[in-house]
PDB file of C-alpha atoms in Angstrom:
ATOM      1  CA  UNK N   1      49.783 119.913  97.388  1.00 98.00           C
ATOM      2  CA  UNK N   2      49.896 116.308  98.869  1.00 98.00           C
ATOM      3  CA  UNK N   3      49.977 112.899  96.900  1.00 99.00           C
ATOM      4  CA  UNK N   4      49.616 109.510  97.942  1.00 99.00           C
ATOM      5  CA  UNK N   5      51.160 106.677  96.073  1.00 99.00           C
ATOM      6  CA  UNK N   6      50.545 102.868  96.701  1.00 99.00           C
ATOM      7  CA  UNK N   7      53.374 100.877  94.991  1.00 99.00           C
ATOM      8  CA  UNK N   8      53.351  97.121  94.331  1.00 98.00           C
ATOM      9  CA  UNK N   9      55.803  95.020  92.432  1.00 98.00           C
ATOM     10  CA  UNK N  10      54.009  92.519  90.035  1.00 98.00           C
ATOM     11  CA  UNK N  11      53.250  95.482  87.482  1.00 98.00           C
ATOM     12  CA  UNK N  12      56.950  96.561  87.423  1.00 98.00           C
ATOM     13  CA  UNK N  13      59.112  96.028  84.394  1.00 98.00           C
ATOM     14  CA  UNK N  14      60.898  92.796  84.326  1.00 96.00           C
ATOM     15  CA  UNK N  15      58.862  91.342  87.057  1.00 98.00           C
ATOM     16  CA  UNK N  16      57.728  87.948  85.815  1.00 97.00           C
ATOM     17  CA  UNK N  17      57.767  85.220  88.515  1.00 95.00           C
ATOM     18  CA  UNK N  18      58.015  84.295  92.039  1.00 94.00           C
ATOM     19  CA  UNK N  19      61.625  84.547  91.693  1.00 96.00           C
ATOM     20  CA  UNK N  20      61.182  88.079  91.185  1.00 98.00           C
ATOM     21  CA  UNK N  21      58.299  88.660  93.800  1.00 98.00           C
ATOM     22  CA  UNK N  22      59.701  86.491  96.755  1.00 96.00           C
ATOM     23  CA  UNK N  23      62.360  87.804  99.079  1.00 95.00           C
ATOM     24  CA  UNK N  24      63.912  84.404  98.887  1.00 94.00           C
ATOM     25  CA  UNK N  25      63.777  84.628  94.943  1.00 93.00           C
ATOM     26  CA  UNK N  26      67.114  84.743  93.054  1.00 92.00           C
ATOM     27  CA  UNK N  27      65.962  87.862  91.118  1.00 96.00           C
ATOM     28  CA  UNK N  28      64.381  89.793  93.917  1.00 98.00           C
ATOM     29  CA  UNK N  29      67.144  92.066  94.589  1.00 97.00           C
ATOM     30  CA  UNK N  30      66.761  93.333  91.053  1.00 97.00           C
ATOM     31  CA  UNK N  31      62.910  93.512  91.041  1.00 98.00           C
ATOM     32  CA  UNK N  32      62.878  95.575  94.204  1.00 98.00           C
ATOM     33  CA  UNK N  33      65.226  98.006  92.622  1.00 98.00           C
ATOM     34  CA  UNK N  34      63.007  98.478  89.552  1.00 98.00           C
ATOM     35  CA  UNK N  35      60.086  98.848  91.951  1.00 98.00           C
ATOM     36  CA  UNK N  36      61.996 101.578  93.788  1.00 98.00           C
ATOM     37  CA  UNK N  37      63.111 103.220  90.509  1.00 98.00           C
ATOM     38  CA  UNK N  38      59.605 103.214  88.927  1.00 99.00           C
ATOM     39  CA  UNK N  39      57.838 104.907  92.173  1.00 99.00           C
ATOM     40  CA  UNK N  40      60.697 107.295  92.370  1.00 98.00           C
ATOM     41  CA  UNK N  41      60.073 108.408  88.628  1.00 99.00           C
ATOM     42  CA  UNK N  42      56.258 108.719  89.676  1.00 99.00           C
ATOM     43  CA  UNK N  43      57.626 111.090  92.848  1.00 99.00           C
ATOM     44  CA  UNK N  44      59.665 113.096  90.437  1.00 98.00           C
ATOM     45  CA  UNK N  45      56.666 113.866  87.942  1.00 99.00           C
ATOM     46  CA  UNK N  46      54.566 114.854  91.094  1.00 99.00           C
ATOM     47  CA  UNK N  47      57.117 117.230  92.104  1.00 98.00           C
ATOM     48  CA  UNK N  48      57.170 118.625  88.588  1.00 98.00           C
ATOM     49  CA  UNK N  49      53.504 119.091  88.741  1.00 98.00           C
ATOM     50  CA  UNK N  50      53.752 121.119  91.827  1.00 98.00           C
ATOM     51  CA  UNK N  51      53.432 118.471  94.738  1.00 98.00           C
ATOM     52  CA  UNK N  52      54.981 119.622  98.071  1.00 98.00           C
ATOM     53  CA  UNK N  53      54.515 116.390  99.776  1.00 98.00           C
ATOM     54  CA  UNK N  54      54.675 112.903  98.366  1.00 98.00           C
ATOM     55  CA  UNK N  55      53.870 109.868 100.664  1.00 98.00           C
ATOM     56  CA  UNK N  56      54.686 106.448  99.264  1.00 99.00           C
ATOM     57  CA  UNK N  57      53.565 103.328 100.895  1.00 98.00           C
ATOM     58  CA  UNK N  58      55.208 100.067  99.999  1.00 98.00           C
ATOM     59  CA  UNK N  59      52.440  97.671  99.467  1.00 98.00           C
ATOM     60  CA  UNK N  60      54.089  94.452  98.307  1.00 98.00           C
ATOM     61  CA  UNK N  61      54.153  91.148 100.450  1.00 97.00           C
ATOM     62  CA  UNK N  62      56.117  92.164 103.801  1.00 96.00           C
ATOM     63  CA  UNK N  63      56.070  95.816 102.423  1.00 98.00           C
ATOM     64  CA  UNK N  64      59.779  96.215 103.179  1.00 97.00           C
ATOM     65  CA  UNK N  65      60.799  96.048  99.589  1.00 98.00           C
ATOM     66  CA  UNK N  66      61.764  99.591  98.663  1.00 98.00           C
ATOM     67  CA  UNK N  67      65.390 100.676  98.712  1.00 98.00           C
ATOM     68  CA  UNK N  68      65.365 103.869 100.670  1.00 98.00           C
ATOM     69  CA  UNK N  69      68.856 105.040  99.374  1.00 98.00           C
ATOM     70  CA  UNK N  70      67.615 104.707  95.880  1.00 97.00           C
ATOM     71  CA  UNK N  71      64.131 106.557  96.616  1.00 98.00           C
ATOM     72  CA  UNK N  72      63.729 110.048  95.206  1.00 98.00           C
ATOM     73  CA  UNK N  73      64.541 112.295  97.920  1.00 98.00           C
ATOM     74  CA  UNK N  74      61.174 114.164  98.056  1.00 98.00           C
ATOM     75  CA  UNK N  75      59.293 110.902  99.044  1.00 98.00           C
ATOM     76  CA  UNK N  76      58.032 110.044 102.494  1.00 98.00           C
ATOM     77  CA  UNK N  77      57.981 106.371 102.807  1.00 98.00           C
ATOM     78  CA  UNK N  78      55.901 104.076 104.730  1.00 98.00           C
ATOM     79  CA  UNK N  79      57.285 100.543 105.357  1.00 98.00           C
ATOM     80  CA  UNK N  80      56.345  97.482 107.362  1.00 97.00           C
ATOM     81  CA  UNK N  81      53.407  94.856 107.383  1.00 94.00           C
ATOM     82  CA  UNK N  82      51.569  95.914 110.633  1.00 94.00           C
ATOM     83  CA  UNK N  83      49.621  98.826 108.911  1.00 95.00           C
ATOM     84  CA  UNK N  84      45.985  99.010 109.683  1.00 94.00           C
ATOM     85  CA  UNK N  85      45.209  99.922 106.352  1.00 96.00           C
ATOM     86  CA  UNK N  86      47.753  97.818 104.378  1.00 97.00           C
ATOM     87  CA  UNK N  87      48.189  98.860 100.707  1.00 98.00           C
ATOM     88  CA  UNK N  88      46.257 102.049 101.423  1.00 98.00           C
ATOM     89  CA  UNK N  89      48.117 103.073 104.783  1.00 98.00           C
ATOM     90  CA  UNK N  90      48.768 107.021 104.620  1.00 98.00           C
ATOM     91  CA  UNK N  91      45.679 107.820 102.492  1.00 98.00           C
ATOM     92  CA  UNK N  92      43.481 110.623 104.146  1.00 97.00           C
ATOM     93  CA  UNK N  93      41.269 113.434 103.120  1.00 98.00           C
ATOM     94  CA  UNK N  94      44.184 115.974 102.956  1.00 98.00           C
ATOM     95  CA  UNK N  95      45.603 114.097  99.964  1.00 98.00           C
ATOM     96  CA  UNK N  96      44.943 115.886  96.613  1.00 98.00           C
ATOM     97  CA  UNK N  97      45.416 112.818  94.454  1.00 99.00           C
ATOM     98  CA  UNK N  98      46.285 109.012  94.605  1.00 99.00           C
ATOM     99  CA  UNK N  99      48.567 107.004  92.192  1.00 99.00           C
ATOM    100  CA  UNK N 100      49.286 103.221  91.961  1.00 99.00           C
ATOM    101  CA  UNK N 101      52.436 102.215  90.674  1.00 99.00           C
ATOM    102  CA  UNK N 102      53.388  98.403  89.667  1.00 98.00           C
ATOM    103  CA  UNK N 103      49.803  97.270  89.997  1.00 98.00           C
ATOM    104  CA  UNK N 104      48.282  94.178  88.276  1.00 98.00           C
ATOM    105  CA  UNK N 105      45.117  92.599  87.063  1.00 98.00           C
ATOM    106  CA  UNK N 106      42.512  91.015  89.270  1.00 98.00           C
ATOM    107  CA  UNK N 107      42.528  87.265  90.244  1.00 97.00           C
ATOM    108  CA  UNK N 108      41.040  85.279  87.412  1.00 94.00           C
ATOM    109  CA  UNK N 109      41.730  88.055  84.950  1.00 96.00           C
ATOM    110  CA  UNK N 110      44.482  87.560  82.310  1.00 96.00           C
ATOM    111  CA  UNK N 111      47.613  89.554  83.216  1.00 97.00           C
ATOM    112  CA  UNK N 112      51.019  89.492  84.460  1.00 96.00           C
ATOM    113  CA  UNK N 113      51.048  87.504  87.732  1.00 98.00           C
ATOM    114  CA  UNK N 114      47.266  88.474  88.142  1.00 98.00           C
ATOM    115  CA  UNK N 115      45.612  88.094  91.703  1.00 98.00           C
ATOM    116  CA  UNK N 116      43.594  89.998  94.255  1.00 98.00           C
ATOM    117  CA  UNK N 117      45.434  90.451  97.720  1.00 97.00           C
ATOM    118  CA  UNK N 118      46.607  87.028  98.162  1.00 97.00           C
ATOM    119  CA  UNK N 119      46.969  84.401  95.475  1.00 95.00           C
ATOM    120  CA  UNK N 120      47.635  81.630  98.103  1.00 95.00           C
ATOM    121  CA  UNK N 121      44.206  82.292  99.566  1.00 97.00           C
ATOM    122  CA  UNK N 122      41.840  83.895  97.085  1.00 97.00           C
ATOM    123  CA  UNK N 123      40.829  82.405  93.704  1.00 97.00           C
ATOM    124  CA  UNK N 124      38.510  85.228  92.494  1.00 97.00           C
ATOM    125  CA  UNK N 125      36.705  88.331  93.974  1.00 98.00           C
ATOM    126  CA  UNK N 126      33.635  90.047  92.311  1.00 98.00           C
ATOM    127  CA  UNK N 127      32.741  93.512  93.465  1.00 98.00           C
ATOM    128  CA  UNK N 128      29.239  94.316  92.552  1.00 97.00           C
ATOM    129  CA  UNK N 129      29.131  91.292  90.100  1.00 97.00           C
ATOM    130  CA  UNK N 130      32.284  92.102  88.426  1.00 97.00           C
ATOM    131  CA  UNK N 131      35.889  90.977  88.734  1.00 98.00           C
ATOM    132  CA  UNK N 132      37.726  93.119  91.534  1.00 98.00           C
ATOM    133  CA  UNK N 133      41.284  94.057  91.270  1.00 98.00           C
ATOM    134  CA  UNK N 134      43.181  95.639  93.965  1.00 98.00           C
ATOM    135  CA  UNK N 135      42.974  98.846  92.103  1.00 98.00           C
ATOM    136  CA  UNK N 136      39.400  98.584  92.069  1.00 98.00           C
ATOM    137  CA  UNK N 137      38.930  98.411  96.224  1.00 98.00           C
ATOM    138  CA  UNK N 138      41.884 100.639  96.907  1.00 98.00           C
ATOM    139  CA  UNK N 139      40.726 103.318  94.623  1.00 98.00           C
ATOM    140  CA  UNK N 140      37.320 103.232  96.032  1.00 98.00           C
ATOM    141  CA  UNK N 141      38.872 103.632  99.513  1.00 98.00           C
ATOM    142  CA  UNK N 142      40.462 106.776  98.556  1.00 98.00           C
ATOM    143  CA  UNK N 143      37.183 107.805  96.794  1.00 98.00           C
ATOM    144  CA  UNK N 144      35.443 107.456  99.974  1.00 97.00           C
ATOM    145  CA  UNK N 145      37.763 110.123 101.298  1.00 98.00           C
ATOM    146  CA  UNK N 146      36.993 112.476  98.452  1.00 98.00           C
ATOM    147  CA  UNK N 147      40.497 111.654  96.911  1.00 98.00           C
ATOM    148  CA  UNK N 148      40.684 111.145  93.084  1.00 98.00           C
ATOM    149  CA  UNK N 149      42.673 108.185  91.671  1.00 98.00           C
ATOM    150  CA  UNK N 150      44.544 109.782  88.960  1.00 99.00           C
ATOM    151  CA  UNK N 151      47.184 107.247  87.777  1.00 99.00           C
ATOM    152  CA  UNK N 152      47.779 103.565  87.553  1.00 98.00           C
ATOM    153  CA  UNK N 153      50.853 101.781  85.937  1.00 99.00           C
ATOM    154  CA  UNK N 154      51.427  98.196  85.153  1.00 98.00           C
ATOM    155  CA  UNK N 155      50.868  95.789  82.061  1.00 98.00           C
ATOM    156  CA  UNK N 156      48.686  96.455  79.130  1.00 98.00           C
ATOM    157  CA  UNK N 157      45.915  94.187  80.183  1.00 98.00           C
ATOM    158  CA  UNK N 158      45.625  96.403  83.373  1.00 98.00           C
ATOM    159  CA  UNK N 159      45.645  99.435  81.432  1.00 98.00           C
ATOM    160  CA  UNK N 160      42.940  98.239  79.281  1.00 98.00           C
ATOM    161  CA  UNK N 161      40.847  96.961  82.444  1.00 98.00           C
ATOM    162  CA  UNK N 162      41.129 100.343  84.027  1.00 98.00           C
ATOM    163  CA  UNK N 163      40.336 102.406  81.015  1.00 98.00           C
ATOM    164  CA  UNK N 164      37.211 100.484  80.345  1.00 98.00           C
ATOM    165  CA  UNK N 165      35.906 101.029  83.907  1.00 98.00           C
ATOM    166  CA  UNK N 166      37.260 104.367  84.852  1.00 98.00           C
ATOM    167  CA  UNK N 167      37.938 106.136  81.566  1.00 98.00           C
ATOM    168  CA  UNK N 168      39.315 109.364  83.176  1.00 98.00           C
ATOM    169  CA  UNK N 169      41.767 107.563  85.201  1.00 98.00           C
ATOM    170  CA  UNK N 170      45.305 107.732  83.505  1.00 98.00           C
ATOM    171  CA  UNK N 171      46.581 104.184  82.942  1.00 98.00           C
ATOM    172  CA  UNK N 172      49.967 103.719  81.885  1.00 98.00           C
ATOM    173  CA  UNK N 173      51.308 100.143  80.172  1.00 98.00           C
ATOM    174  CA  UNK N 174      54.980  99.812  81.046  1.00 98.00           C
ATOM    175  CA  UNK N 175      54.987  96.247  79.507  1.00 98.00           C
ATOM    176  CA  UNK N 176      53.007  94.108  77.216  1.00 98.00           C
ATOM    177  CA  UNK N 177      51.311  90.831  78.402  1.00 98.00           C
ATOM    178  CA  UNK N 178      52.760  87.695  76.594  1.00 98.00           C
ATOM    179  CA  UNK N 179      51.398  85.185  79.284  1.00 97.00           C
ATOM    180  CA  UNK N 180      51.170  85.287  82.828  1.00 97.00           C
ATOM    181  CA  UNK N 181      54.829  85.013  83.524  1.00 97.00           C
ATOM    182  CA  UNK N 182      56.055  86.434  80.186  1.00 98.00           C
ATOM    183  CA  UNK N 183      56.086  90.004  78.888  1.00 98.00           C
ATOM    184  CA  UNK N 184      57.418  92.435  76.236  1.00 98.00           C
ATOM    185  CA  UNK N 185      59.114  95.295  78.083  1.00 97.00           C
ATOM    186  CA  UNK N 186      61.377  98.327  77.233  1.00 98.00           C
ATOM    187  CA  UNK N 187      64.497  99.141  79.198  1.00 98.00           C
ATOM    188  CA  UNK N 188      63.782  99.953  82.730  1.00 98.00           C
ATOM    189  CA  UNK N 189      65.051 103.624  82.200  1.00 98.00           C
ATOM    190  CA  UNK N 190      62.635 104.003  79.394  1.00 98.00           C
ATOM    191  CA  UNK N 191      59.775 102.738  81.571  1.00 98.00           C
ATOM    192  CA  UNK N 192      60.763 105.211  84.330  1.00 98.00           C
ATOM    193  CA  UNK N 193      60.733 108.228  82.012  1.00 98.00           C
ATOM    194  CA  UNK N 194      57.265 107.221  80.780  1.00 98.00           C
ATOM    195  CA  UNK N 195      56.042 107.084  84.482  1.00 99.00           C
ATOM    196  CA  UNK N 196      57.613 110.293  85.304  1.00 99.00           C
ATOM    197  CA  UNK N 197      55.696 112.089  82.288  1.00 98.00           C
ATOM    198  CA  UNK N 198      52.467 110.298  83.028  1.00 99.00           C
ATOM    199  CA  UNK N 199      52.481 111.177  86.756  1.00 99.00           C
ATOM    200  CA  UNK N 200      53.043 114.786  85.843  1.00 99.00           C
ATOM    201  CA  UNK N 201      50.215 114.869  83.242  1.00 98.00           C
ATOM    202  CA  UNK N 202      47.953 112.935  85.578  1.00 99.00           C
ATOM    203  CA  UNK N 203      48.421 115.395  88.713  1.00 98.00           C
ATOM    204  CA  UNK N 204      47.925 118.415  86.465  1.00 98.00           C
ATOM    205  CA  UNK N 205      44.759 116.913  85.265  1.00 98.00           C
ATOM    206  CA  UNK N 206      43.507 115.914  88.700  1.00 98.00           C
ATOM    207  CA  UNK N 207      40.642 118.530  88.902  1.00 98.00           C
ATOM    208  CA  UNK N 208      39.105 116.707  86.025  1.00 98.00           C
ATOM    209  CA  UNK N 209      39.336 113.241  87.291  1.00 98.00           C
ATOM    210  CA  UNK N 210      36.421 112.512  89.907  1.00 98.00           C
ATOM    211  CA  UNK N 211      36.950 110.202  92.932  1.00 98.00           C
ATOM    212  CA  UNK N 212      35.872 106.756  92.352  1.00 97.00           C
ATOM    213  CA  UNK N 213      32.666 106.463  94.647  1.00 92.00           C
ATOM    214  CA  UNK N 214      30.639 103.378  95.379  1.00 93.00           C
ATOM    215  CA  UNK N 215      27.132 103.478  96.764  1.00 88.00           C
ATOM    216  CA  UNK N 216      27.302 100.013  98.032  1.00 92.00           C
ATOM    217  CA  UNK N 217      29.803  97.219  98.167  1.00 96.00           C
ATOM    218  CA  UNK N 218      28.413  93.553  97.761  1.00 98.00           C
ATOM    219  CA  UNK N 219      31.658  91.289  97.361  1.00 98.00           C
ATOM    220  CA  UNK N 220      31.910  87.468  96.718  1.00 98.00           C
ATOM    221  CA  UNK N 221      35.095  85.779  97.348  1.00 98.00           C
ATOM    222  CA  UNK N 222      36.088  82.478  95.785  1.00 98.00           C
ATOM    223  CA  UNK N 223      38.719  80.909  98.094  1.00 98.00           C
ATOM    224  CA  UNK N 224      41.177  78.342  97.519  1.00 97.00           C
ATOM    225  CA  UNK N 225      39.764  75.589  99.486  1.00 96.00           C
ATOM    226  CA  UNK N 226      36.629  74.854 101.890  1.00 96.00           C
ATOM    227  CA  UNK N 227      38.542  75.127 104.935  1.00 97.00           C
ATOM    228  CA  UNK N 228      39.460  78.538 104.289  1.00 97.00           C
ATOM    229  CA  UNK N 229      35.705  79.326 103.667  1.00 98.00           C
ATOM    230  CA  UNK N 230      34.825  77.887 107.196  1.00 97.00           C
ATOM    231  CA  UNK N 231      37.304  80.147 108.864  1.00 97.00           C
ATOM    232  CA  UNK N 232      36.306  83.097 106.949  1.00 98.00           C
ATOM    233  CA  UNK N 233      32.676  82.757 107.523  1.00 97.00           C
ATOM    234  CA  UNK N 234      33.403  83.197 111.473  1.00 97.00           C
ATOM    235  CA  UNK N 235      34.132  86.842 110.515  1.00 98.00           C
ATOM    236  CA  UNK N 236      31.097  89.158 111.517  1.00 97.00           C
ATOM    237  CA  UNK N 237      29.464  90.212 108.338  1.00 97.00           C
ATOM    238  CA  UNK N 238      30.848  87.391 106.319  1.00 98.00           C
ATOM    239  CA  UNK N 239      28.585  84.543 105.269  1.00 98.00           C
ATOM    240  CA  UNK N 240      29.431  81.358 103.562  1.00 98.00           C
ATOM    241  CA  UNK N 241      27.334  80.840 100.409  1.00 98.00           C
ATOM    242  CA  UNK N 242      28.989  78.038  98.915  1.00 98.00           C
ATOM    243  CA  UNK N 243      31.805  75.425  99.585  1.00 98.00           C
ATOM    244  CA  UNK N 244      34.278  77.872  98.482  1.00 98.00           C
ATOM    245  CA  UNK N 245      32.443  81.118  98.449  1.00 98.00           C
ATOM    246  CA  UNK N 246      31.864  83.711 101.015  1.00 98.00           C
ATOM    247  CA  UNK N 247      29.841  86.963 100.665  1.00 98.00           C
ATOM    248  CA  UNK N 248      29.825  90.429 102.425  1.00 98.00           C
ATOM    249  CA  UNK N 249      27.846  93.531 102.033  1.00 97.00           C
ATOM    250  CA  UNK N 250      28.760  96.850 103.186  1.00 97.00           C
ATOM    251  CA  UNK N 251      27.723 100.483 103.071  1.00 94.00           C
ATOM    252  CA  UNK N 252      31.365 101.761 102.399  1.00 96.00           C
ATOM    253  CA  UNK N 253      34.359 100.721 100.405  1.00 97.00           C
ATOM    254  CA  UNK N 254      36.412 101.087 103.558  1.00 97.00           C
ATOM    255  CA  UNK N 255      34.342  98.742 105.578  1.00 97.00           C
ATOM    256  CA  UNK N 256      34.534  96.270 102.479  1.00 97.00           C
ATOM    257  CA  UNK N 257      38.368  96.618 102.463  1.00 97.00           C
ATOM    258  CA  UNK N 258      38.817  95.908 106.080  1.00 97.00           C
ATOM    259  CA  UNK N 259      36.686  92.626 105.907  1.00 97.00           C
ATOM    260  CA  UNK N 260      38.765  91.509 102.808  1.00 97.00           C
ATOM    261  CA  UNK N 261      42.000  92.026 104.858  1.00 96.00           C
ATOM    262  CA  UNK N 262      40.518  89.811 107.501  1.00 97.00           C
ATOM    263  CA  UNK N 263      39.259  87.195 104.942  1.00 98.00           C
ATOM    264  CA  UNK N 264      42.900  87.191 103.689  1.00 97.00           C
ATOM    265  CA  UNK N 265      44.298  86.565 107.319  1.00 95.00           C
ATOM    266  CA  UNK N 266      41.436  84.030 108.301  1.00 97.00           C
ATOM    267  CA  UNK N 267      42.012  82.004 104.794  1.00 96.00           C
ATOM    268  CA  UNK N 268      45.696  81.430 105.723  1.00 93.00           C
ATOM    269  CA  UNK N 269      44.835  79.423 108.986  1.00 87.00           C
TER     270      UNK N 269
END
């Protein structure tokens, strides 16, 4: 049984600000270690549930955050920032389940360090009229391949966001939102134990969790400024519909995901 895990950092215990999320931050070393331990706990839970292969994709920023020496030895790890599928690199039809560790709420939605793909570029994203988080579109990419998304971990705002939209997905809150850069959290070892148990439960329940499938994708992206909007509108399939807003419509989540990645790149010009 093969499991794919995409791991981010903002939803991990004790990660509260840019001091934790940026490589030059004073507390980045501690944050990347917590990220590594939380995803390793998920790997341990997967193995306990019968997984024979667990593929972990580092999905934060430059994507060279995980401390390999601290990783669970059963994990295979994808590192680096030149991956065609970015946060979903490694997902394929052979996967029996997908999990998302250290995730966060959507841009424009209250939660710990909430954003969608790039806080410096994107103000808000709407997928079929609703706020779009990274989990929404990433899980839809997995769903297009027939892979069920069984677990997501992060703060309590993300857990509530996921439970409302996808009631069968296991959503674990490892910390409580007290403000964008504030939280109430347990000791990291306690959070890791909860993640281990949640991953095992979720994988055992995978046959009762349907893949997240989208019949169509209509996405509006509000960008940080009008210059970014002009550049993004040069991408085929992306149209400018406002001073800071572009729109795209695709038949599949994967097509939409690839266009969003291009929007992030063009918006930085």
